[in-house]
Amino acid sequence: KQWYQRRVRGDQPIVPDRDSKEQVIVNFVQWSVDEGRVIASCSDTSIRMWNLRGELVQTFLGHHDDSYFIQEHPRVPDVLATGGHDGQIIMWSMSTGQPIHTFLN
């Protein structure tokens, strides 16, 4: 099956140019609790968050392998949890993009 790519607006596109030798793959996508943002885990180990205008709002860096789980805290609006193949669960501040706490399996 042929996959078509579309660039998203923001300072870092999720999909590099077609000429790029390295392609970033989206592993998982999650809506935010308020449905105002989309959060994706990517094969370059980053977690990225966009608003509904397609603007990149935040990039979360801290996993050392692909992440496959994203969950926003249901009652604390600024907290995001991610889990990855690196054995880490990272709790993030969505406003700063910085880790709040890391759990290692």
GROMACS .gro file of C-alpha atoms in nm:
model
  105
    1LYS     CA    1   0.000   0.000   0.000
    2GLN     CA    2   0.128   0.347  -0.088
    3TRP     CA    3   0.128   0.600   0.197
    4TYR     CA    4   0.094   0.964   0.116
    5GLN     CA    5   0.263   1.224   0.332
    6ARG     CA    6   0.147   1.571   0.425
    7ARG     CA    7   0.357   1.834   0.596
    8VAL     CA    8   0.211   1.987   0.907
    9ARG     CA    9   0.271   2.349   0.993
   10GLY     CA   10   0.510   2.423   1.276
   11ASP     CA   11   0.881   2.462   1.321
   12GLN     CA   12   0.951   2.089   1.272
   13PRO     CA   13   0.745   1.888   1.024
   14ILE     CA   14   0.661   1.537   1.139
   15VAL     CA   15   0.747   1.401   0.795
   16PRO     CA   16   1.078   1.507   0.640
   17ASP     CA   17   1.105   1.602   0.274
   18ARG     CA   18   1.065   1.314   0.028
   19ASP     CA   19   1.437   1.345  -0.054
   20SER     CA   20   1.532   1.275   0.305
   21LYS     CA   21   1.684   0.932   0.366
   22GLU     CA   22   1.534   0.907   0.714
   23GLN     CA   23   1.157   0.905   0.751
   24VAL     CA   24   0.982   0.973   1.081
   25ILE     CA   25   0.696   0.733   1.149
   26VAL     CA   26   0.400   0.811   1.372
   27ASN     CA   27   0.358   0.531   1.627
   28PHE     CA   28   0.052   0.652   1.815
   29VAL     CA   29  -0.187   0.949   1.814
   30GLN     CA   30  -0.400   1.077   2.104
   31TRP     CA   31  -0.646   1.366   2.134
   32SER     CA   32  -0.600   1.589   2.437
   33VAL     CA   33  -0.871   1.576   2.704
   34ASP     CA   34  -1.005   1.917   2.595
   35GLU     CA   35  -0.991   1.803   2.228
   36GLY     CA   36  -0.792   2.115   2.143
   37ARG     CA   37  -0.464   1.940   2.065
   38VAL     CA   38  -0.332   1.629   1.894
   39ILE     CA   39  -0.037   1.445   2.049
   40ALA     CA   40   0.174   1.194   1.856
   41SER     CA   41   0.461   0.963   1.944
   42CYS     CA   42   0.719   0.942   1.665
   43SER     CA   43   0.986   0.695   1.560
   44ASP     CA   44   1.259   0.954   1.622
   45THR     CA   45   1.177   0.907   1.997
   46SER     CA   46   1.003   1.245   2.022
   47ILE     CA   47   0.648   1.319   2.133
   48ARG     CA   48   0.493   1.612   1.947
   49MET     CA   49   0.183   1.817   2.019
   50TRP     CA   50  -0.010   2.034   1.770
   51ASN     CA   51  -0.305   2.266   1.812
   52LEU     CA   52  -0.606   2.238   1.580
   53ARG     CA   53  -0.458   2.499   1.345
   54GLY     CA   54  -0.178   2.249   1.272
   55GLU     CA   55   0.087   2.450   1.457
   56LEU     CA   56   0.348   2.254   1.651
   57VAL     CA   57   0.299   2.360   2.013
   58GLN     CA   58   0.545   2.140   2.202
   59THR     CA   59   0.811   1.874   2.145
   60PHE     CA   60   0.888   1.634   2.430
   61LEU     CA   61   1.236   1.477   2.430
   62GLY     CA   62   1.345   1.215   2.681
   63HIS     CA   63   1.273   0.866   2.549
   64HIS     CA   64   1.567   0.666   2.409
   65ASP     CA   65   1.356   0.435   2.191
   66ASP     CA   66   1.014   0.446   2.027
   67SER     CA   67   0.726   0.540   2.253
   68TYR     CA   68   0.394   0.365   2.211
   69PHE     CA   69   0.170   0.506   2.485
   70ILE     CA   70   0.035   0.858   2.545
   71GLN     CA   71  -0.217   0.952   2.811
   72GLU     CA   72  -0.313   1.295   2.937
   73HIS     CA   73  -0.406   1.311   3.305
   74PRO     CA   74  -0.788   1.319   3.328
   75ARG     CA   75  -0.801   1.579   3.609
   76VAL     CA   76  -0.468   1.763   3.605
   77PRO     CA   77  -0.469   1.959   3.279
   78ASP     CA   78  -0.092   2.009   3.241
   79VAL     CA   79   0.028   1.649   3.295
   80LEU     CA   80   0.098   1.397   3.018
   81ALA     CA   81   0.230   1.041   3.059
   82THR     CA   82   0.420   0.853   2.789
   83GLY     CA   83   0.559   0.499   2.780
   84GLY     CA   84   0.827   0.364   2.553
   85HIS     CA   85   1.020   0.061   2.441
   86ASP     CA   86   1.310   0.203   2.643
   87GLY     CA   87   1.130   0.088   2.961
   88GLN     CA   88   1.052   0.442   3.074
   89ILE     CA   89   0.727   0.602   3.176
   90ILE     CA   90   0.773   0.977   3.169
   91MET     CA   91   0.536   1.228   3.327
   92TRP     CA   92   0.560   1.560   3.140
   93SER     CA   93   0.456   1.919   3.192
   94MET     CA   94   0.261   1.995   2.875
   95SER     CA   95   0.323   2.369   2.908
   96THR     CA   96   0.704   2.348   2.940
   97GLY     CA   97   0.776   2.018   2.761
   98GLN     CA   98   1.000   1.915   3.051
   99PRO     CA   99   0.983   1.583   3.241
  100ILE     CA  100   0.821   1.601   3.584
  101HIS     CA  101   0.913   1.246   3.685
  102THR     CA  102   1.055   0.935   3.517
  103PHE     CA  103   0.981   0.575   3.612
  104LEU     CA  104   1.213   0.302   3.483
  105ASN     CA  105   1.084  -0.052   3.442
   0.00000   0.00000   0.00000
